[in-house]
GROMACS .gro file of C-alpha atoms in nm:
model
  142
    1SER     CA    1  -6.007   1.342   9.492
    2THR     CA    2  -6.062   0.971   9.380
    3LEU     CA    3  -6.207   0.705   9.591
    4ILE     CA    4  -6.052   0.367   9.587
    5ASN     CA    5  -6.239   0.073   9.739
    6PHE     CA    6  -6.085  -0.239   9.846
    7SER     CA    7  -6.362  -0.519   9.795
    8GLU     CA    8  -6.186  -0.762  10.027
    9SER     CA    9  -6.009  -0.745  10.355
   10SER     CA   10  -5.950  -0.962  10.664
   11VAL     CA   11  -5.970  -0.804  10.997
   12THR     CA   12  -5.895  -0.977  11.344
   13ALA     CA   13  -5.980  -0.735  11.623
   14ASN     CA   14  -5.991  -0.802  11.992
   15LEU     CA   15  -6.119  -0.481  12.158
   16ASP     CA   16  -6.165  -0.467  12.524
   17ALA     CA   17  -6.209  -0.116  12.684
   18ASN     CA   18  -6.167  -0.268  13.026
   19ASN     CA   19  -5.843  -0.416  12.938
   20PRO     CA   20  -5.724  -0.199  12.636
   21GLU     CA   21  -5.370  -0.318  12.684
   22SER     CA   22  -5.459  -0.663  12.590
   23SER     CA   23  -5.655  -0.546  12.264
   24SER     CA   24  -5.513  -0.597  11.923
   25ILE     CA   25  -5.606  -0.534  11.550
   26SER     CA   26  -5.457  -0.704  11.261
   27ALA     CA   27  -5.563  -0.645  10.905
   28ILE     CA   28  -5.467  -0.782  10.558
   29VAL     CA   29  -5.582  -0.615  10.239
   30PRO     CA   30  -5.541  -0.779   9.905
   31THR     CA   31  -5.421  -0.496   9.682
   32ALA     CA   32  -5.539  -0.643   9.369
   33THR     CA   33  -5.898  -0.601   9.500
   34ALA     CA   34  -5.873  -0.211   9.454
   35THR     CA   35  -6.148  -0.063   9.254
   36SER     CA   36  -6.222   0.298   9.144
   37LYS     CA   37  -6.502   0.468   8.957
   38ASN     CA   38  -6.210   0.621   8.758
   39LEU     CA   39  -6.120   0.327   8.531
   40GLN     CA   40  -5.764   0.479   8.441
   41VAL     CA   41  -5.689   0.490   8.817
   42GLU     CA   42  -5.822   0.143   8.867
   43GLY     CA   43  -5.625   0.001   8.575
   44SER     CA   44  -5.307   0.164   8.706
   45LEU     CA   45  -5.343   0.042   9.079
   46PRO     CA   46  -5.193  -0.319   9.043
   47ASP     CA   47  -4.897  -0.184   8.837
   48VAL     CA   48  -4.531  -0.203   8.949
   49ASP     CA   49  -4.540   0.184   9.002
   50TRP     CA   50  -4.829   0.178   9.261
   51PHE     CA   51  -4.931  -0.145   9.461
   52ASP     CA   52  -4.728  -0.391   9.260
   53SER     CA   53  -4.986  -0.643   9.339
   54GLU     CA   54  -4.801  -0.943   9.153
   55ASN     CA   55  -4.495  -0.899   9.387
   56TYR     CA   56  -4.679  -0.752   9.697
   57PRO     CA   57  -5.028  -0.906   9.700
   58GLU     CA   58  -5.115  -0.782  10.044
   59ALA     CA   59  -5.091  -0.459  10.255
   60THR     CA   60  -5.100  -0.525  10.625
   61PHE     CA   61  -5.162  -0.337  10.955
   62GLU     CA   62  -5.054  -0.463  11.289
   63SER     CA   63  -5.141  -0.285  11.612
   64THR     CA   64  -4.860  -0.215  11.858
   65LYS     CA   65  -5.057  -0.049  12.132
   66ILE     CA   66  -5.422   0.032  12.200
   67THR     CA   67  -5.563   0.271  12.461
   68SER     CA   68  -5.916   0.339  12.540
   69SER     CA   69  -6.081   0.675  12.665
   70THR     CA   70  -6.430   0.545  12.665
   71PRO     CA   71  -6.589   0.190  12.600
   72LEU     CA   72  -6.655   0.299  12.256
   73GLU     CA   73  -6.345   0.485  12.166
   74PHE     CA   74  -5.984   0.367  12.118
   75GLU     CA   75  -5.661   0.506  12.014
   76VAL     CA   76  -5.465   0.268  11.794
   77ASP     CA   77  -5.086   0.277  11.718
   78GLY     CA   78  -4.944   0.015  11.489
   79ILE     CA   79  -4.743  -0.050  11.166
   80LEU     CA   80  -4.893  -0.014  10.816
   81THR     CA   81  -4.692  -0.222  10.549
   82ILE     CA   82  -4.742  -0.143  10.178
   83LYS     CA   83  -4.492  -0.317   9.948
   84THR     CA   84  -4.163  -0.327  10.142
   85ILE     CA   85  -4.234  -0.011  10.346
   86SER     CA   86  -4.347  -0.017  10.695
   87GLU     CA   87  -4.455   0.308  10.868
   88HIS     CA   88  -4.597   0.386  11.218
   89GLN     CA   89  -4.955   0.508  11.209
   90THR     CA   90  -5.200   0.640  11.479
   91PHE     CA   91  -5.565   0.662  11.450
   92SER     CA   92  -5.885   0.680  11.654
   93LEU     CA   93  -6.130   0.391  11.619
   94THR     CA   94  -6.494   0.434  11.715
   95ILE     CA   95  -6.753   0.150  11.809
   96ALA     CA   96  -7.114   0.227  11.692
   97GLU     CA   97  -7.422   0.013  11.769
   98THR     CA   98  -7.605  -0.112  11.455
   99ASP     CA   99  -7.906  -0.318  11.403
  100ASN     CA  100  -7.691  -0.622  11.352
  101GLY     CA  101  -7.447  -0.567  11.659
  102GLN     CA  102  -7.150  -0.353  11.656
  103LYS     CA  103  -6.938  -0.180  11.397
  104ALA     CA  104  -6.580  -0.039  11.414
  105SER     CA  105  -6.480   0.270  11.200
  106GLY     CA  106  -6.195   0.535  11.179
  107GLU     CA  107  -5.972   0.695  10.935
  108PHE     CA  108  -5.622   0.818  10.906
  109SER     CA  109  -5.395   0.975  10.643
  110VAL     CA  110  -5.088   0.858  10.484
  111SER     CA  111  -4.825   0.985  10.229
  112ARG     CA  112  -4.820   0.805   9.909
  113ILE     CA  113  -4.473   0.940   9.838
  114THR     CA  114  -4.345   0.773  10.172
  115TYR     CA  115  -4.486   0.443  10.051
  116GLU     CA  116  -4.355   0.500   9.719
  117LEU     CA  117  -4.680   0.470   9.537
  118GLY     CA  118  -4.702   0.624   9.186
  119LEU     CA  119  -4.346   0.790   9.188
  120SER     CA  120  -4.268   0.712   8.832
  121SER     CA  121  -4.594   0.814   8.669
  122GLN     CA  122  -4.695   1.101   8.923
  123PRO     CA  123  -4.354   1.194   9.099
  124ASP     CA  124  -4.510   1.539   9.206
  125THR     CA  125  -4.840   1.642   9.342
  126GLU     CA  126  -4.962   1.847   9.055
  127TYR     CA  127  -5.221   1.574   8.948
  128VAL     CA  128  -5.216   1.323   9.225
  129GLY     CA  129  -5.200   1.470   9.582
  130GLU     CA  130  -4.950   1.328   9.836
  131ASP     CA  131  -5.196   1.264  10.124
  132VAL     CA  132  -5.414   0.954  10.108
  133ILE     CA  133  -5.697   0.928  10.356
  134ILE     CA  134  -5.769   0.566  10.450
  135LYS     CA  135  -6.123   0.500  10.587
  136PHE     CA  136  -6.231   0.165  10.728
  137GLU     CA  137  -6.523   0.007  10.874
  138PHE     CA  138  -6.578  -0.353  10.985
  139GLU     CA  139  -6.846  -0.547  11.186
  140LEU     CA  140  -6.768  -0.684  11.537
  141LEU     CA  141  -6.874  -1.031  11.607
  142PRO     CA  142  -7.034  -1.067  11.947
   0.00000   0.00000   0.00000
């Protein structure tokens, strides 16, 4: 599997375990900031076949519902938009204490085929799998 890192993102998170229904998360990821140790992959990512960064410079996530089972565990429902495709996603978000305060992290899987990523160059899953695991982590301000 190839790891792709986005060096920039902007996350606005309001997480309140006592009032999870008022919680929200919004994220913007500039697709042109994608990097990979595989330079062939990295070079292809901004192309029309993949993120088409020139025409769709940002991928976005907007929460639609957040619930909480414990003060440090949230279930997040929302819409992930890549290019013109918006799909419902659900994931667990965990809050952890760090030396600098708190950080939030989680992961979920999406289909690159659903998001029409690489359909021209990699139409099947022989060389590039269908499922893409998105892992995220961000610091929470006090």
